[in-house]
Coordinates of C-alpha atoms in Angstrom, one line a residue:
M264 CA 0.0 0.0 0.0
K265 CA 3.0 2.3 0.6
D266 CA 4.0 2.0 -3.0
M267 CA 0.4 2.8 -4.1
F268 CA 0.5 6.0 -2.0
C269 CA 3.9 7.0 -3.4
A270 CA 2.6 6.4 -6.9
S271 CA -0.4 8.8 -6.3
A272 CA 1.8 11.4 -4.7
S273 CA 4.5 11.3 -7.3
A274 CA 2.2 11.3 -10.3
G275 CA 3.1 14.2 -12.6
N276 CA -0.4 14.5 -14.2
E277 CA -4.0 14.0 -13.3
K278 CA -4.6 10.9 -15.4
E279 CA -1.8 8.9 -13.7
W280 CA -3.0 10.3 -10.3
K281 CA -6.5 8.9 -10.9
V282 CA -5.2 5.5 -11.9
A283 CA -3.0 5.4 -8.8
M284 CA -5.9 6.4 -6.6
I285 CA -8.2 3.7 -8.1
E286 CA -5.5 1.1 -7.3
L287 CA -5.2 2.4 -3.8
E288 CA -9.0 2.3 -3.3
N289 CA -9.2 -1.3 -4.5
A290 CA -6.5 -2.3 -2.1
N291 CA -7.7 -0.2 0.9
K292 CA -10.8 1.9 0.5
E293 CA -10.5 3.4 4.0
A294 CA -7.0 4.7 3.3
A295 CA -8.1 6.1 -0.1
D296 CA -11.1 7.9 1.5
W297 CA -8.9 9.4 4.2
L298 CA -6.4 10.6 1.6
S299 CA -9.2 12.0 -0.6
R300 CA -10.3 14.3 2.3
I301 CA -6.9 16.0 2.1
P302 CA -6.6 18.6 -0.7
S303 CA -4.5 17.0 -3.4
T304 CA -2.7 20.3 -4.0
L305 CA -0.9 19.7 -0.6
W306 CA 0.5 16.2 -1.4
S307 CA 0.4 15.2 -5.0
R308 CA 2.7 16.6 -7.8
S309 CA -0.2 16.2 -10.3
H310 CA -2.0 19.1 -8.7
F311 CA 1.0 21.4 -7.9
T312 CA 0.9 24.7 -9.7
R313 CA 3.0 24.6 -12.8
S314 CA 4.6 27.9 -12.1
S315 CA 6.2 26.7 -8.9
K316 CA 9.2 24.9 -10.5
Y317 CA 9.2 22.8 -7.4
D318 CA 8.5 19.0 -7.1
I319 CA 9.7 18.1 -3.7
L320 CA 7.2 16.1 -1.6
V321 CA 9.0 15.8 1.7
N322 CA 9.6 18.4 4.5
N323 CA 13.4 17.8 4.7
L324 CA 13.9 21.6 4.5
N325 CA 12.1 22.1 7.7
E326 CA 13.8 19.2 9.4
S327 CA 17.2 20.5 8.2
F328 CA 16.5 23.9 9.6
N329 CA 15.5 22.6 13.0
N330 CA 18.6 20.5 13.1
Y331 CA 20.6 23.5 11.9
I332 CA 19.5 25.7 14.9
L333 CA 19.5 22.8 17.5
E334 CA 22.4 24.4 19.4
A335 CA 20.7 27.8 19.4
R336 CA 17.4 26.6 20.7
E337 CA 18.8 26.3 24.2
L338 CA 19.9 29.9 24.3
P339 CA 17.9 32.9 25.5
I340 CA 15.9 34.6 22.8
I341 CA 18.5 37.4 22.1
G342 CA 21.4 34.9 22.1
M343 CA 19.4 32.6 19.8
L344 CA 18.7 35.3 17.3
E345 CA 22.3 36.5 17.3
W346 CA 23.5 32.9 16.7
I347 CA 21.1 32.5 13.8
R348 CA 22.1 35.8 12.3
R349 CA 25.8 34.9 12.4
R350 CA 25.2 31.5 10.9
L351 CA 23.2 33.1 8.1
M352 CA 25.9 35.6 7.4
Q353 CA 28.4 32.7 7.0
R354 CA 26.0 30.6 4.9
I355 CA 25.2 33.4 2.4
Q356 CA 28.9 34.2 2.0
T357 CA 29.8 30.5 1.6
K358 CA 27.0 29.9 -1.0
R359 CA 28.0 33.0 -3.0
S360 CA 31.7 32.2 -3.0
G361 CA 31.1 28.6 -4.0
M362 CA 29.0 29.5 -7.0
Q363 CA 31.5 32.2 -8.1
K364 CA 34.1 29.4 -8.5
F365 CA 31.7 27.3 -10.5
Q366 CA 32.1 27.8 -14.3
G367 CA 29.0 26.1 -15.7
E368 CA 25.8 27.9 -16.8
I369 CA 23.3 25.6 -15.0
C370 CA 23.5 25.0 -11.2
P371 CA 25.3 21.7 -10.4
N372 CA 22.3 19.9 -8.8
I373 CA 20.0 20.6 -11.7
A374 CA 22.7 19.8 -14.2
E375 CA 23.1 16.4 -12.5
K376 CA 19.3 15.7 -12.8
I377 CA 19.3 16.7 -16.4
D378 CA 22.2 14.3 -17.1
K379 CA 20.2 11.6 -15.5
N380 CA 17.2 12.3 -17.7
Q381 CA 19.5 12.4 -20.8
R382 CA 20.8 8.9 -19.9
L383 CA 17.3 7.6 -19.5
S384 CA 16.2 9.2 -22.8
R385 CA 18.5 7.0 -24.8
T386 CA 16.0 4.1 -24.5
F387 CA 13.2 6.3 -26.0
V388 CA 12.3 6.9 -29.6
A389 CA 10.9 10.3 -30.8
T390 CA 8.9 11.0 -33.9
W391 CA 8.8 14.6 -35.2
D392 CA 5.6 16.1 -36.6
G393 CA 7.6 18.7 -38.6
G394 CA 6.8 21.6 -36.2
H395 CA 7.5 21.9 -32.5
K396 CA 5.9 18.6 -31.3
Y397 CA 7.3 15.1 -30.9
E398 CA 5.7 11.8 -30.1
V399 CA 8.0 9.9 -27.7
D400 CA 7.7 6.2 -27.5
C401 CA 8.8 5.0 -24.1
G402 CA 8.2 1.3 -24.7
V403 CA 5.8 -0.9 -22.7
R404 CA 2.8 0.5 -24.6
K405 CA 3.4 4.1 -23.4
C406 CA 3.8 7.2 -25.6
V407 CA 3.8 10.9 -24.6
A408 CA 3.6 14.1 -26.5
V409 CA 6.3 16.8 -26.1
N410 CA 5.9 20.4 -27.2
L411 CA 9.3 22.2 -27.3
K412 CA 7.7 25.5 -28.1
N413 CA 5.5 25.5 -25.0
W414 CA 7.9 23.5 -22.8
T415 CA 5.2 20.9 -22.1
C416 CA 5.1 17.1 -21.9
T417 CA 2.2 14.7 -21.3
C418 CA 4.0 13.4 -18.2
G419 CA 3.8 16.8 -16.6
Y420 CA 7.3 17.0 -15.2
F421 CA 8.7 19.3 -17.9
Q422 CA 6.3 22.1 -17.0
L423 CA 6.3 21.3 -13.3
T424 CA 10.1 21.4 -12.7
G425 CA 11.2 23.9 -15.4
Y426 CA 13.9 21.6 -16.9
P427 CA 13.6 18.9 -19.5
C428 CA 12.2 15.5 -18.4
A429 CA 13.6 12.3 -20.1
H430 CA 10.9 12.5 -22.8
A431 CA 11.8 16.2 -23.6
C432 CA 15.5 15.3 -23.6
T433 CA 14.7 12.7 -26.4
A434 CA 13.0 15.4 -28.5
I435 CA 15.7 17.9 -27.9
G436 CA 18.3 15.3 -29.0
V437 CA 16.4 14.7 -32.2
C438 CA 16.4 18.4 -33.2
R439 CA 20.0 18.8 -32.0
L440 CA 19.4 21.9 -29.9
P441 CA 21.3 22.9 -26.8
I442 CA 19.7 21.4 -23.7
K443 CA 20.3 24.7 -21.8
N444 CA 17.8 26.5 -24.0
Y445 CA 15.0 24.6 -22.3
V446 CA 16.1 25.1 -18.7
H447 CA 14.3 27.8 -16.7
T448 CA 16.4 30.8 -15.7
C449 CA 15.8 30.2 -12.0
Y450 CA 18.3 27.3 -12.3
T451 CA 21.1 29.3 -13.9
R452 CA 24.3 30.4 -12.2
A453 CA 23.5 34.1 -12.8
E454 CA 20.1 33.8 -10.9
Y455 CA 21.8 31.8 -8.1
L456 CA 24.3 34.6 -7.6
K457 CA 21.5 37.2 -7.5
T458 CA 19.8 35.2 -4.7
Y459 CA 23.0 35.4 -2.6
A460 CA 24.1 38.8 -3.7
H461 CA 22.8 40.5 -0.5
T462 CA 24.7 40.7 2.7
I463 CA 23.8 40.8 6.4
T464 CA 25.3 43.9 8.0
P465 CA 27.6 43.2 11.0
V466 CA 26.2 44.3 14.3
P467 CA 28.6 45.6 17.0
S468 CA 28.1 45.1 20.7
D469 CA 25.5 47.3 22.4
I470 CA 28.1 49.4 24.1
Y471 CA 28.8 50.9 20.6
W472 CA 25.2 51.6 19.8
R473 CA 24.0 55.2 19.3
T474 CA 22.4 56.6 22.4
C475 CA 18.7 57.0 22.0
E476 CA 17.2 60.4 22.9
E477 CA 13.6 59.1 23.0
E478 CA 11.6 58.0 26.0
T479 CA 12.5 54.5 27.2
I480 CA 9.8 52.0 26.6
N481 CA 9.6 49.5 29.4
P482 CA 7.7 46.2 29.5
S483 CA 4.2 46.3 31.0
V484 CA 3.8 45.4 34.7
V485 CA 2.8 41.8 35.2
R486 CA -0.2 41.5 37.4
R487 CA -0.3 38.3 39.3
M488 CA -3.7 37.0 40.3
P489 CA -4.2 35.8 43.9
N490 CA -4.1 32.0 44.8
R491 CA -1.6 29.5 43.5
P492 CA -1.2 29.5 39.7
K493 CA -2.6 26.5 37.8
K494 CA 0.0 24.2 36.3
L495 CA -2.4 21.9 34.4
H496 CA -3.4 22.9 30.9
R497 CA -7.1 23.5 30.4
S498 CA -8.1 22.1 27.0
A499 CA -10.3 24.2 24.8
R500 CA -13.8 23.1 24.1

């Protein structure tokens, strides 16, 4: 059943998603009904907006950030924020310097994914219609249509990710065009450097801060109610 769920979550188009959901329903109707109650835009690639250029299904980014600040979470609030600020200063500079040394036009991670799709595309056969469209035979009684003018593929991954899927790589190989012409600009070295072009300004210790002439704002006085404070949490109804 896990494989059936993964198939419905990773489906790149609505047709494949429906087929996967039917298979899941036949195997476990209760699980399929529970999954259907969750908006598919939150968990299935087939319903992700095509302008997102994002196909990740897991929350590894959140988990990585929590692990990143694990040491800082034990600090007082000001110390925690200062720790995060310094780490971000270092990270931005490291990312910027690393990409400045890179000589390619497409970012390394995306270039690696495209290379993988190109290797997979060698087993496919494309038929050209004379214009911008190609019929790609994937074998096992499966064909998809690729439109290089509109950057679309029946599988849905070309328009979802913004770089050529394996089917699109087959079509691009037939017309002998540079693969980089069909990669969204957000994956280029130039755009990456723009992302990390900003800097976080260093902050000196408070003894060097400018003296404020305005009225000092103090925290409000805490009013403690009589009797012993309750420790048990009262659940909302």
